[in-house]
Tab-separated table of C-alpha atoms in Angstrom:
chain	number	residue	atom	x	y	z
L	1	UNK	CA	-12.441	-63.992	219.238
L	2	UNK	CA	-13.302	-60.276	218.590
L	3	UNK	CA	-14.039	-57.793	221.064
L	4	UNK	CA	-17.639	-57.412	220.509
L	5	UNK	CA	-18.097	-61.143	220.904
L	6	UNK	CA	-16.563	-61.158	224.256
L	7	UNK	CA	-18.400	-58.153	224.903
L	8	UNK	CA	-21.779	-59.759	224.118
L	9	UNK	CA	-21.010	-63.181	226.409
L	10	UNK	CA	-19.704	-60.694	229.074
L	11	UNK	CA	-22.991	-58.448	229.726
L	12	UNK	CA	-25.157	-61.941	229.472
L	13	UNK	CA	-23.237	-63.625	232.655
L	14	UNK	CA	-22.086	-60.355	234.244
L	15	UNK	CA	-24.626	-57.826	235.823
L	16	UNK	CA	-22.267	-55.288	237.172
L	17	UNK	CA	-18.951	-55.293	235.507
L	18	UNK	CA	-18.052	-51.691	233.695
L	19	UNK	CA	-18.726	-50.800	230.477
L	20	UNK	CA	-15.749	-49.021	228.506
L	21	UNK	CA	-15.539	-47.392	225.043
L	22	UNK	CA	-12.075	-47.160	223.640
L	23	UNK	CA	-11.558	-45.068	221.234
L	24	UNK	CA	-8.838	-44.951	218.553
L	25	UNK	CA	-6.964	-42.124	216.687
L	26	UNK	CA	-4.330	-42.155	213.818
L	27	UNK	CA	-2.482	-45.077	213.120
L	28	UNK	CA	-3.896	-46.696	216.300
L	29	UNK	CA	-7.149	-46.386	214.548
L	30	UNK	CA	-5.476	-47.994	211.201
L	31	UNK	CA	-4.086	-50.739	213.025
L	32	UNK	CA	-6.945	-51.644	214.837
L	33	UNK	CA	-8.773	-51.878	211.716
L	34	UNK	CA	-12.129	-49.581	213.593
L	35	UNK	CA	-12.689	-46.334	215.194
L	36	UNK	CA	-14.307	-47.578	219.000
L	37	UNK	CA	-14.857	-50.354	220.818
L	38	UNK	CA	-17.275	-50.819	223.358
L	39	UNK	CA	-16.525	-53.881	225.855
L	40	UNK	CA	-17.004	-54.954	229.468
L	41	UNK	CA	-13.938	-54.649	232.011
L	42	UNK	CA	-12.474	-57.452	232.814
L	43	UNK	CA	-12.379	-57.883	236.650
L	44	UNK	CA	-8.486	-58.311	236.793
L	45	UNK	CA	-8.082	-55.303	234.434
L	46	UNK	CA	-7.647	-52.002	236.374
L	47	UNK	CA	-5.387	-49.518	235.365
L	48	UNK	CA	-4.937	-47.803	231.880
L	49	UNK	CA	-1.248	-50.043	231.205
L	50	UNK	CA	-3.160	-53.515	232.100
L	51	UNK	CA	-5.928	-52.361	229.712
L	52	UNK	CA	-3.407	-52.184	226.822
L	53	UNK	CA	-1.806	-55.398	228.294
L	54	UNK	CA	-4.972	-57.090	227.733
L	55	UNK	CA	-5.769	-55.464	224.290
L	56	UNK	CA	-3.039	-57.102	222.654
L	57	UNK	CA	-4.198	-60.709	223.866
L	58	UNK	CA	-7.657	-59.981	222.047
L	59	UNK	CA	-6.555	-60.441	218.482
L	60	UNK	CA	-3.627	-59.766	215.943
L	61	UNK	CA	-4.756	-56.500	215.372
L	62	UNK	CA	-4.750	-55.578	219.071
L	63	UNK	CA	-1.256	-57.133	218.829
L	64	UNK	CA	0.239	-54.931	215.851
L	65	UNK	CA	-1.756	-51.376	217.330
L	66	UNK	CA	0.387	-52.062	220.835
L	67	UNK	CA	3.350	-53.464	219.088
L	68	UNK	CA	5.261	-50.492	220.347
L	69	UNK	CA	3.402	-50.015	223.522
L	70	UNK	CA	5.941	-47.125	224.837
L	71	UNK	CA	5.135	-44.965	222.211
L	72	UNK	CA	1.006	-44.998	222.661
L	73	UNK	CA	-0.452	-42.368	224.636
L	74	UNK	CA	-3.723	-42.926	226.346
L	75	UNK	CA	-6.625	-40.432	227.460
L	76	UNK	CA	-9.317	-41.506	229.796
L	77	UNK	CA	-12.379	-39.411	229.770
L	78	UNK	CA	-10.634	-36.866	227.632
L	79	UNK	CA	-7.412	-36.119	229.825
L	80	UNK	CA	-4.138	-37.425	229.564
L	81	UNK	CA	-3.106	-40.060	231.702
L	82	UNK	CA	-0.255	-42.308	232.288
L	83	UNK	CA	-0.355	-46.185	232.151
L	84	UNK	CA	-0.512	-46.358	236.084
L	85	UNK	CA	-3.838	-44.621	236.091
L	86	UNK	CA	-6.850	-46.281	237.572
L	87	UNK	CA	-10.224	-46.971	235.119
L	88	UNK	CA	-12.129	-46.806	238.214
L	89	UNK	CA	-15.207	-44.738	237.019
L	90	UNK	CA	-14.330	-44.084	233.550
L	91	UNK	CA	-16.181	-44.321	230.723
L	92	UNK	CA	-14.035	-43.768	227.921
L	93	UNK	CA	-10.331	-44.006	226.928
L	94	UNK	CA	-8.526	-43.123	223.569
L	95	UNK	CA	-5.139	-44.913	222.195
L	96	UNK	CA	-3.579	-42.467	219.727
L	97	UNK	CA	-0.037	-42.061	218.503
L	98	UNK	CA	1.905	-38.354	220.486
L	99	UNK	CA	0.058	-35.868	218.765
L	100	UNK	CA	1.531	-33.553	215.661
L	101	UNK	CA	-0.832	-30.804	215.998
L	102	UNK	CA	0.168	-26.958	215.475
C	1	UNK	CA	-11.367	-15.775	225.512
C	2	UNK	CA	-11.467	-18.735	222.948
C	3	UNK	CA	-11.190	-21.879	221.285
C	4	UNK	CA	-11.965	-23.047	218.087
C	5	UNK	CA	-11.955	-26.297	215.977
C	6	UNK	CA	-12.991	-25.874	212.398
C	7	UNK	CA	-12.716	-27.287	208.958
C	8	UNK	CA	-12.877	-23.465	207.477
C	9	UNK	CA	-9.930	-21.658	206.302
C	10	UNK	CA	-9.646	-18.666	208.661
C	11	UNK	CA	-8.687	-15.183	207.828
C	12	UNK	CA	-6.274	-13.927	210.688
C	13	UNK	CA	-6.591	-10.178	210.520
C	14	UNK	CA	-10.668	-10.300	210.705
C	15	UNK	CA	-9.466	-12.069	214.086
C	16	UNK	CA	-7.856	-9.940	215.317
C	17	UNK	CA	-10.159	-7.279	214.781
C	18	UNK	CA	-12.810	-9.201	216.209
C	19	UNK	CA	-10.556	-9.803	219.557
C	20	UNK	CA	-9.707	-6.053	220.191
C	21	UNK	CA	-12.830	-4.762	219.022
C	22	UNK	CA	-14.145	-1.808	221.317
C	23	UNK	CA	-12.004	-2.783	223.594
C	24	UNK	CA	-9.432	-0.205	225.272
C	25	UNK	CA	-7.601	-2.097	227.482
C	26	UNK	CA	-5.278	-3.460	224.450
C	27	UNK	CA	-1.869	-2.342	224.238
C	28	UNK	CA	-0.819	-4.861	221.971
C	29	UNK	CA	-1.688	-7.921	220.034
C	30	UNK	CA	0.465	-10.435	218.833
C	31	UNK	CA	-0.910	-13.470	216.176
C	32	UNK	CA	0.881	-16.594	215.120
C	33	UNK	CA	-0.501	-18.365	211.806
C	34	UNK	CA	1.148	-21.930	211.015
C	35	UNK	CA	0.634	-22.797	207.554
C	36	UNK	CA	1.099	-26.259	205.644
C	37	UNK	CA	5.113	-26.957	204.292
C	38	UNK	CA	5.024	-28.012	200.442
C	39	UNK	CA	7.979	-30.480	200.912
C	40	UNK	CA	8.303	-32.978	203.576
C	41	UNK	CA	10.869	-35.979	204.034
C	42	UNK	CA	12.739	-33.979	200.803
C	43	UNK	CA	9.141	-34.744	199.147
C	44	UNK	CA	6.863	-33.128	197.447
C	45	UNK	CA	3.658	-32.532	199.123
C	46	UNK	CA	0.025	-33.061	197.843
C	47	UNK	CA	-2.193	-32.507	201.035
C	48	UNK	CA	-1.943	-32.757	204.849
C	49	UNK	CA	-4.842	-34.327	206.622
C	50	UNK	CA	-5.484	-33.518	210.315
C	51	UNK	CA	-7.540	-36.170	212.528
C	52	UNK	CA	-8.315	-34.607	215.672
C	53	UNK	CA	-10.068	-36.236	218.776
C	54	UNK	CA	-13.747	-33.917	218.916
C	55	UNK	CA	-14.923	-33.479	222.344
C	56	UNK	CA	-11.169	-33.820	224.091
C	57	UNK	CA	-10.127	-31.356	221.578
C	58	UNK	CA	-11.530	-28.368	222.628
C	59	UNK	CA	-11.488	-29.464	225.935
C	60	UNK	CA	-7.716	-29.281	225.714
C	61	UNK	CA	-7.395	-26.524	224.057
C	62	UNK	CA	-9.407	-24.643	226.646
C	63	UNK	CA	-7.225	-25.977	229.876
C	64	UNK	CA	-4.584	-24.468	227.649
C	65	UNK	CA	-5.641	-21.161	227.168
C	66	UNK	CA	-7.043	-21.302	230.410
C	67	UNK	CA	-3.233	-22.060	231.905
C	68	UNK	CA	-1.719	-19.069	229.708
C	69	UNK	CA	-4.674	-16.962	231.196
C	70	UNK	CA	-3.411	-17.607	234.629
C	71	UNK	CA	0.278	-17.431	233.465
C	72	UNK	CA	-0.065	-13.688	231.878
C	73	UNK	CA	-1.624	-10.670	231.647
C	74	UNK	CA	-3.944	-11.320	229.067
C	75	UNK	CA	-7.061	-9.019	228.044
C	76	UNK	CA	-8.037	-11.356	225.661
C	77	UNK	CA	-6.855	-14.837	223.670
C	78	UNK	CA	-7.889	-16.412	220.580
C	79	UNK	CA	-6.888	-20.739	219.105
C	80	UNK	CA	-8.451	-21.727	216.038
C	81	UNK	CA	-7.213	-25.022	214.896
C	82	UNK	CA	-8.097	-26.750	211.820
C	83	UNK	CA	-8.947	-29.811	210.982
C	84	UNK	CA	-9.725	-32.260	207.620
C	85	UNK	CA	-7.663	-32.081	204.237
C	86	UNK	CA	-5.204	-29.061	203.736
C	87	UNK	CA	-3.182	-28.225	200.870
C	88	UNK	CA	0.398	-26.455	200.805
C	89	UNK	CA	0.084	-22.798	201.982
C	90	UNK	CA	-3.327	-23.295	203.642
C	91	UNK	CA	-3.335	-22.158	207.079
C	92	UNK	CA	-3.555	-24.384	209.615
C	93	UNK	CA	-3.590	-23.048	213.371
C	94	UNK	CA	-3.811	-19.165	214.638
C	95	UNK	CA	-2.449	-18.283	218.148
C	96	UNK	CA	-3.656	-14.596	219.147
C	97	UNK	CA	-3.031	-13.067	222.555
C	98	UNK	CA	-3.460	-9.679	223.366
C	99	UNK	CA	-2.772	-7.955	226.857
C	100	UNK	CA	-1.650	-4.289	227.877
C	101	UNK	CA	1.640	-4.534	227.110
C	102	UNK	CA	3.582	-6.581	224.912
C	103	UNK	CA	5.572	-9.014	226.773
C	104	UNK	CA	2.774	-10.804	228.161
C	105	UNK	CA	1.157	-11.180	224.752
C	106	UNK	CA	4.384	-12.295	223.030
C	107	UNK	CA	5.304	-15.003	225.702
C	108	UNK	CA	1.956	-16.239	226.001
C	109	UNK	CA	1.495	-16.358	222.544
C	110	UNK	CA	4.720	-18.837	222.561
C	111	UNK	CA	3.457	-20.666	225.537
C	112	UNK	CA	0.162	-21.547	223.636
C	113	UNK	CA	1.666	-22.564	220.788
C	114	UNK	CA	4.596	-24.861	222.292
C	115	UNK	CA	1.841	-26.550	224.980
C	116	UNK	CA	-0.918	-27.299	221.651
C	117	UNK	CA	1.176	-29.023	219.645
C	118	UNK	CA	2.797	-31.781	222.704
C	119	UNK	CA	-0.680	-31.844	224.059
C	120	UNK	CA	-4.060	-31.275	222.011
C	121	UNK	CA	-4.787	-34.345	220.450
C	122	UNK	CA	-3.815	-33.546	216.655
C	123	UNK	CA	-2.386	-35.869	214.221
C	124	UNK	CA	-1.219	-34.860	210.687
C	125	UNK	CA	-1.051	-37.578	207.667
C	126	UNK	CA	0.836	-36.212	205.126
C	127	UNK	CA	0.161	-37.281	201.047
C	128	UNK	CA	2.588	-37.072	198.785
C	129	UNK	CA	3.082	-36.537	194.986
C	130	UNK	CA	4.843	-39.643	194.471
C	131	UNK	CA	1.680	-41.269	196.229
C	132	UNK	CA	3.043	-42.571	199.156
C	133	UNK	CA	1.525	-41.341	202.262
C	134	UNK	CA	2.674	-41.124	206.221
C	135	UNK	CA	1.962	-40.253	209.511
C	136	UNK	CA	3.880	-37.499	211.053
C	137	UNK	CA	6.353	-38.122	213.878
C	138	UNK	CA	6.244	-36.006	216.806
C	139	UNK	CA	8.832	-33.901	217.205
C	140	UNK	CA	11.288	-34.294	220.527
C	141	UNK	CA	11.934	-31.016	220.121
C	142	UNK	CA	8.271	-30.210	220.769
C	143	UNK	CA	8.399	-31.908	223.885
C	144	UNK	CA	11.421	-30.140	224.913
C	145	UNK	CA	10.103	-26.974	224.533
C	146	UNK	CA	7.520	-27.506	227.150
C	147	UNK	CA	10.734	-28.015	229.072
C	148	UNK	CA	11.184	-23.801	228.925
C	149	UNK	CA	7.900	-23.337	231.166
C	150	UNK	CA	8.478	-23.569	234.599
C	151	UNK	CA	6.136	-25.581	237.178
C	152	UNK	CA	3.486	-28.228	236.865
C	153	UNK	CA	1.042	-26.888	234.639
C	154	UNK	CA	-0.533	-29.241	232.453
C	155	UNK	CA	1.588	-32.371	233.003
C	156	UNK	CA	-0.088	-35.731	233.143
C	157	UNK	CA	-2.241	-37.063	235.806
């Protein structure tokens, strides 16, 4: 079951559930096999770590992107956060590997 | 004053120029350039491709600048980071900080650049003549250098 599909069956059933785009960056991005997804919050999922948590039940891909889950760094509206940070409000989060800029 | 994210090569002395220009109040100006390594992994290199997150990017780069603005005496600050395909010897990233004497423009020219690359969402793919190709690993020593500045700063919500 794909993403988009449970996406799709979410926003028929569910009026006011949140609507996330999650972006992905480097080999996050490879791994994932796409650039963005856009899907519904889960009810039970509320914080940035249970968000990956639940990622990596949503397919093999998910699985393989979060295989190391330690080294993936998040960013939720475009700051850095830390796995215990709420979604409450957000609208988009990144996955990406530490950056190598400079 | 600045941030930029670009594709374009950028030439670091017409910078410079631009940053002082008319301006009197400039004792000094210091510029770091990074340019692209032709051997990596004891290979040789064909091109290094920086992904970058647009939007967050500048974004980040401007808390930056704006932390080394409250940090030191700055008159006036230039990043331009690149982005795309690069080739060995292209320029990648210039760091310019100017202020009325020099310490303040030396230090906060080593403040920018140690706080970019552990925090400004960059990632380098590197290609190599033998045709194998690889992400770049971040450095712990990056990471340690942020170690250097005291307080907060920019640390992670």
């Amino acid at each position: 079951m794909s993403i988009a599909e449970t996406s799709e069956a979410r926003s028929a059933g569910v009026s006011n559930s949140q609507r996330l785009t999650v972006r992905y960056f480097a080999w996050v991005r490879e791994k994932v096999g796409r650039a963005e997804d856009v899907l519904d919050l889960p009810a039970e999922v509320t914080t940035v770590g249970e968000l990956v948590a639940w990622l990596t039940t949503q397919g093999p891909e998910y699985a393989r992107a979060f295989e190391r889950a330690s080294v993936v760094r998040a960013a939720l509206d475009q700051v850095h956060v830390k796995p215990a940070h709420s979604l409450k409000g957000a609208r988009e989060i990144a996955f990406f590997p530490p950056v190598t800029g400079g | 004053m600045a941030v930029r994210v670009q594709r374009e090569e950028f030439d670091a002395a017409a910078e410079v120029r631009t940053l002082v220009d008319g301006r009197t109040d400039v004792g000094g100006a210091v510029t770091f350039t990074g340019f692209v390594r032709g051997e990596a992994q004891g290979k040789q290199l064909l091109t290094l491709t920086l992904e970058h997150y647009p939007g967050m990017t500048e974004m980040e780069l401007q808390r930056i600048e704006d932390e080394a603005r409250a940090r030191f005496e700055l008159t006036a600050s230039l990043i331009v980071h690149r982005f795309g395909e690069l080739k060995p010897g292209d320029p990648i990233v210039l760091v310019a900080t100017a202020s009325a004497h020099r310490a303040a423009a030396f230090q906060a020219a080593e403040f920018l650049m140690d706080y970019l690359k552990s925090r400004a969402p960059f990632w380098k793919k590197e290609s190599f003549a033998d045709g194998s190709e690889s992400w770049v690993d971040a450095h712990a020593s990056d990471c340690d250098a942020l170690g250097r500045w005291d307080g907060p700063g920019l640390t992670q919500k």
